[in-house]
XYZ file of N, CA and C in Angstrom:
369
model
N -21.131 -31.599 -20.229
C -20.470 -31.276 -21.093
C -19.583 -30.220 -20.578
N -21.069 -28.977 -20.940
C -20.900 -27.776 -20.307
C -19.706 -27.382 -19.205
N -20.213 -28.705 -17.835
C -19.735 -28.159 -16.796
C -17.948 -28.648 -16.711
N -17.707 -29.665 -18.132
C -16.378 -30.081 -18.193
C -15.668 -29.055 -18.545
N -16.297 -28.405 -19.495
C -15.649 -27.712 -20.333
C -15.397 -25.863 -19.616
N -16.664 -25.520 -18.168
C -16.011 -24.580 -17.661
C -14.786 -25.401 -16.231
N -14.946 -26.546 -16.307
C -13.689 -26.828 -15.307
C -12.697 -26.766 -16.172
N -12.315 -27.600 -16.897
C -11.636 -27.446 -17.773
C -10.660 -26.053 -17.655
N -11.401 -24.938 -18.161
C -10.935 -23.617 -19.080
C -10.243 -22.950 -17.440
N -11.282 -23.612 -16.458
C -10.758 -22.873 -15.429
C -9.556 -23.409 -14.975
N -9.270 -24.858 -14.732
C -8.579 -25.609 -14.596
C -6.702 -25.297 -15.176
N -7.282 -24.835 -16.539
C -5.923 -24.356 -16.931
C -5.259 -23.173 -17.019
N -6.494 -22.001 -17.089
C -5.942 -21.044 -16.428
C -5.452 -20.701 -15.260
N -5.887 -21.588 -14.535
C -5.003 -21.532 -13.207
C -4.507 -22.298 -13.022
N -3.209 -23.380 -13.725
C -2.122 -23.663 -13.707
C -0.888 -22.593 -15.169
N -1.638 -21.782 -16.135
C -0.936 -21.044 -17.404
C -1.200 -19.635 -15.861
N -1.376 -19.441 -15.009
C -0.746 -17.980 -13.631
C 0.599 -18.515 -13.564
N 1.252 -17.785 -13.696
C 2.264 -17.676 -13.001
C 2.570 -16.403 -11.829
N 3.277 -16.856 -10.856
C 4.257 -15.500 -10.044
C 5.059 -14.000 -10.597
N 4.673 -13.161 -10.170
C 4.856 -12.241 -11.655
C 6.367 -11.961 -10.050
N 6.622 -11.934 -8.883
C 7.802 -11.962 -8.705
C 7.651 -13.070 -7.585
N 8.016 -13.499 -8.322
C 9.115 -15.199 -7.817
C 9.881 -15.114 -7.025
N 10.193 -16.272 -5.446
C 10.906 -15.769 -4.188
C 11.177 -17.016 -4.014
N 12.647 -17.391 -3.230
C 12.778 -18.217 -3.228
C 12.377 -18.933 -1.529
N 12.447 -17.850 -0.870
C 11.950 -17.837 0.296
C 10.730 -17.352 0.448
N 9.826 -17.864 1.362
C 8.528 -17.937 2.190
C 8.992 -16.327 2.562
N 9.514 -16.039 3.766
C 9.864 -14.759 4.251
C 10.193 -14.262 3.236
N 11.383 -14.279 2.127
C 11.134 -12.933 1.263
C 9.680 -12.398 0.599
N 8.843 -13.784 0.818
C 7.880 -13.446 -0.153
C 7.020 -12.619 0.719
N 7.120 -12.495 2.118
C 6.187 -12.180 3.062
C 6.788 -10.281 3.362
N 7.841 -10.547 3.122
C 8.650 -9.413 3.747
C 8.341 -8.296 1.999
N 7.953 -8.239 0.627
C 7.836 -7.989 -0.565
C 6.011 -7.663 -0.125
N 5.590 -8.512 0.170
C 3.774 -8.513 0.338
C 3.648 -7.099 1.584
N 4.193 -7.283 2.770
C 4.553 -5.874 3.664
C 4.891 -4.594 2.896
N 6.100 -4.784 1.919
C 6.102 -3.968 2.237
C 4.941 -2.937 0.613
N 5.000 -3.800 -0.311
C 3.578 -3.161 -1.402
C 2.713 -3.217 -0.653
N 2.336 -3.451 0.977
C 1.420 -2.609 1.468
C 1.402 -1.888 2.455
N 2.445 -0.927 2.051
C 3.151 -0.437 3.620
C 3.462 1.529 2.699
N 3.636 0.711 1.168
C 3.364 2.180 0.672
C 2.397 2.697 -0.089
N 2.517 4.058 -0.483
C 1.524 4.514 -1.502
C 1.902 4.189 -3.322
N 0.920 4.442 -3.789
C 1.176 4.934 -5.465
C 1.689 6.073 -5.590
N 2.059 6.863 -5.611
C 2.327 8.228 -5.949
C 1.459 8.819 -6.994
N 0.871 7.986 -7.819
C 0.001 8.700 -9.534
C -1.148 8.831 -8.780
N -1.290 6.890 -8.116
C -3.213 7.226 -7.204
C -3.433 6.987 -5.688
N -3.546 8.420 -5.508
C -2.802 8.466 -4.166
C -2.777 7.718 -3.539
N -4.879 6.976 -3.113
C -5.706 5.970 -2.541
C -5.139 4.682 -2.587
N -4.435 4.737 -3.220
C -4.538 2.600 -3.556
C -2.814 2.807 -3.394
N -2.407 1.600 -3.009
C -1.605 0.899 -2.375
C -0.576 0.606 -2.754
N 0.738 0.379 -3.250
C 1.847 -0.059 -4.335
C 1.279 -1.341 -5.080
N 0.366 -2.641 -3.881
C -0.423 -3.642 -4.286
C -0.973 -3.716 -4.975
N -2.044 -2.433 -5.151
C -3.609 -2.613 -5.866
C -3.497 -1.818 -6.596
N -1.887 -1.143 -7.152
C -1.985 -0.151 -8.242
C -1.286 -0.413 -9.463
N -1.998 -0.336 -10.592
C -1.683 -0.033 -12.272
C -1.437 0.634 -12.629
N -0.583 1.202 -12.211
C -0.181 2.352 -12.492
C 1.059 2.027 -13.034
N 2.239 2.755 -14.025
C 3.093 1.977 -14.760
C 4.530 2.911 -13.807
N 4.215 3.919 -12.808
C 5.590 4.310 -11.509
C 5.253 3.384 -10.428
N 3.988 2.626 -10.119
C 4.099 1.763 -9.009
C 4.642 -0.184 -9.868
N 4.816 -0.264 -10.867
C 5.078 -1.131 -11.381
C 6.868 -1.347 -11.632
N 6.595 0.161 -11.569
C 8.652 0.503 -11.393
C 9.045 0.022 -10.066
N 7.993 0.796 -9.181
C 8.520 0.408 -7.407
C 8.526 -0.652 -7.505
N 7.292 -1.468 -7.858
C 7.277 -2.791 -7.354
C 8.403 -3.710 -7.766
N 8.572 -3.551 -8.702
C 10.162 -3.986 -9.141
C 11.868 -2.944 -9.128
N 11.100 -2.438 -8.444
C 12.786 -1.652 -7.756
C 12.700 -2.511 -6.226
N 11.540 -3.228 -5.702
C 11.661 -3.619 -4.458
C 12.104 -4.825 -4.464
N 11.284 -5.588 -5.672
C 11.575 -6.890 -6.033
C 12.832 -7.172 -5.309
N 13.525 -6.347 -6.854
C 15.656 -6.328 -6.723
C 16.299 -6.664 -5.202
N 15.798 -5.842 -4.489
C 15.935 -5.187 -3.290
C 16.072 -6.776 -2.379
N 14.661 -6.871 -2.469
C 14.420 -7.850 -1.345
C 14.822 -9.535 -1.402
N 15.269 -9.707 -3.456
C 15.760 -10.715 -3.796
C 17.742 -10.447 -3.170
N 18.201 -9.142 -3.242
C 19.502 -9.246 -2.538
C 19.998 -9.102 -0.881
N 18.549 -9.647 -0.554
C 18.289 -9.605 1.118
C 17.967 -8.156 1.585
N 17.919 -6.727 0.981
C 17.695 -5.550 2.026
C 16.822 -5.460 3.300
N 17.015 -5.489 4.040
C 16.207 -4.400 5.076
C 14.960 -4.163 4.530
N 13.558 -3.977 5.760
C 12.506 -3.077 5.218
C 13.473 -1.171 5.350
N 14.215 -2.201 6.654
C 14.444 -0.402 6.724
C 14.911 0.215 5.195
N 15.520 -0.523 4.650
C 16.706 0.277 3.859
C 16.395 0.503 2.714
N 15.137 -0.394 2.177
C 14.420 -0.223 0.856
C 13.392 0.560 2.095
N 12.877 1.297 3.075
C 12.069 2.430 3.410
C 13.320 3.766 3.162
N 13.749 3.783 3.886
C 14.671 5.226 3.596
C 15.117 5.275 2.033
N 14.924 4.304 1.391
C 15.293 4.323 -0.338
C 14.367 5.416 -0.858
N 13.236 4.475 -0.448
C 11.667 5.403 -1.078
C 11.874 6.410 -0.600
N 12.007 6.973 1.051
C 11.961 8.076 1.217
C 12.333 9.280 1.252
N 13.845 8.624 0.721
C 15.038 9.617 0.141
C 14.154 10.305 -1.192
N 13.569 8.880 -1.632
C 13.161 9.883 -3.866
C 12.119 10.504 -3.654
N 10.766 9.696 -2.810
C 9.603 10.261 -2.533
C 9.252 11.227 -1.274
N 10.130 11.275 -0.100
C 9.219 12.123 1.135
C 8.221 11.063 1.552
N 7.298 11.030 2.921
C 7.001 11.426 3.447
C 5.772 10.698 2.844
N 5.532 11.271 1.552
C 3.935 11.260 0.883
C 3.752 9.723 0.146
N 4.633 8.643 0.568
C 4.950 7.371 -0.099
C 4.201 6.776 0.656
N 4.601 7.381 2.478
C 3.744 6.436 3.480
C 2.557 5.974 3.263
N 1.613 5.183 3.133
C 0.572 5.343 3.430
C 0.163 4.809 5.210
N 0.656 5.114 5.784
C 0.353 5.848 7.105
C 1.655 6.823 7.609
N 1.858 7.739 7.525
C 2.232 9.053 7.665
C 2.835 9.159 9.377
N 3.966 9.511 9.098
C 4.809 9.741 10.987
C 4.248 10.678 11.261
N 3.470 10.883 12.848
C 3.117 11.874 13.609
C 4.652 12.562 13.721
N 4.896 13.612 13.108
C 5.911 15.253 12.708
C 5.610 16.374 13.221
N 5.747 17.388 12.410
C 4.997 18.599 12.933
C 4.499 18.973 11.416
N 5.370 18.707 10.701
C 4.498 18.848 8.670
C 3.200 17.957 8.718
N 3.087 16.894 9.919
C 1.306 15.501 9.276
C 0.448 16.189 11.135
N 0.959 16.792 11.090
C 0.105 17.488 12.821
C -1.802 17.645 12.539
N -1.628 18.902 11.597
C -2.490 19.085 11.192
C -3.405 17.413 10.753
N -2.699 16.792 9.830
C -3.386 16.274 9.223
C -3.467 14.609 10.683
N -2.999 14.740 11.473
C -3.802 13.579 12.306
C -4.470 14.183 13.213
N -4.612 15.728 13.624
C -5.702 15.735 14.473
C -6.202 16.467 14.302
N -6.658 16.877 12.759
C -8.290 18.028 12.628
C -9.221 16.941 12.558
N -9.318 15.615 12.130
C -10.626 15.105 12.799
C -10.914 15.283 13.874
N -10.197 15.199 15.125
C -10.785 15.307 16.564
C -11.118 16.438 16.541
N -10.215 17.620 16.377
C -10.529 19.310 16.660
C -12.321 19.502 15.571
N -12.195 18.855 13.925
C -13.521 19.182 13.830
C -14.696 18.585 14.383
N -14.623 17.229 14.980
C -15.368 16.396 16.340
C -16.287 17.337 16.840
N -14.646 17.752 18.342
C -14.316 18.334 18.902
C -15.396 19.983 18.294
N -15.196 20.231 17.225
C -15.783 21.885 16.996
C -17.213 21.702 17.049
N -17.957 20.457 16.424
C -19.025 20.257 15.604
C -20.165 19.895 16.569
N -19.405 18.637 17.693
C -20.388 18.688 19.065
C -20.796 20.239 19.600
N -19.620 20.450 19.803
C -19.517 22.323 20.490
C -20.729 22.868 20.308
N -20.556 23.076 18.334
C -21.335 23.565 17.827
C -23.067 23.206 18.413
N -22.959 22.242 17.815
C -24.462 21.077 18.191
C -24.828 21.540 19.109
N -24.452 20.720 20.782
C -24.743 21.531 21.890
C -25.071 22.730 22.369
N -24.358 24.056 21.323
C -24.882 24.695 21.197
C -26.454 25.644 20.928
N -26.404 24.959 19.739
C -27.850 25.207 18.798
C -28.689 24.240 19.863
N -28.861 23.139 19.791
C -29.661 22.607 20.878
C -30.214 22.861 22.554
N -29.596 23.932 22.986
C -29.803 24.837 24.303
C -30.309 25.815 23.845
N -30.380 26.321 22.977
C -31.129 27.583 22.530
C -32.451 27.406 22.043
């Protein structure tokens, strides 16, 4: 009986679940998922829009959902978000002058650390 109740509640909750962002085509669904994982939440900086529960993230998801439903391309949606939030919204920022430090500092620090380590070991 216990197993039956567990199975009943599990199947009932599964049947009651609804898709928050329903699409008519699989391509739109895939595009939406790709975009959700490409942009950062502006509040919780280490989360993508897909994983964030912040209010602004929900609003951005809704905005992107509407644009995808209206057949907007990824580039149009990206430009819209870049105009509003700048490069900060991208989870993978582009390699431009402003982001050189972000991209190259780990390598410089690794080389510097290796050089210091070898200097100390030789003495």
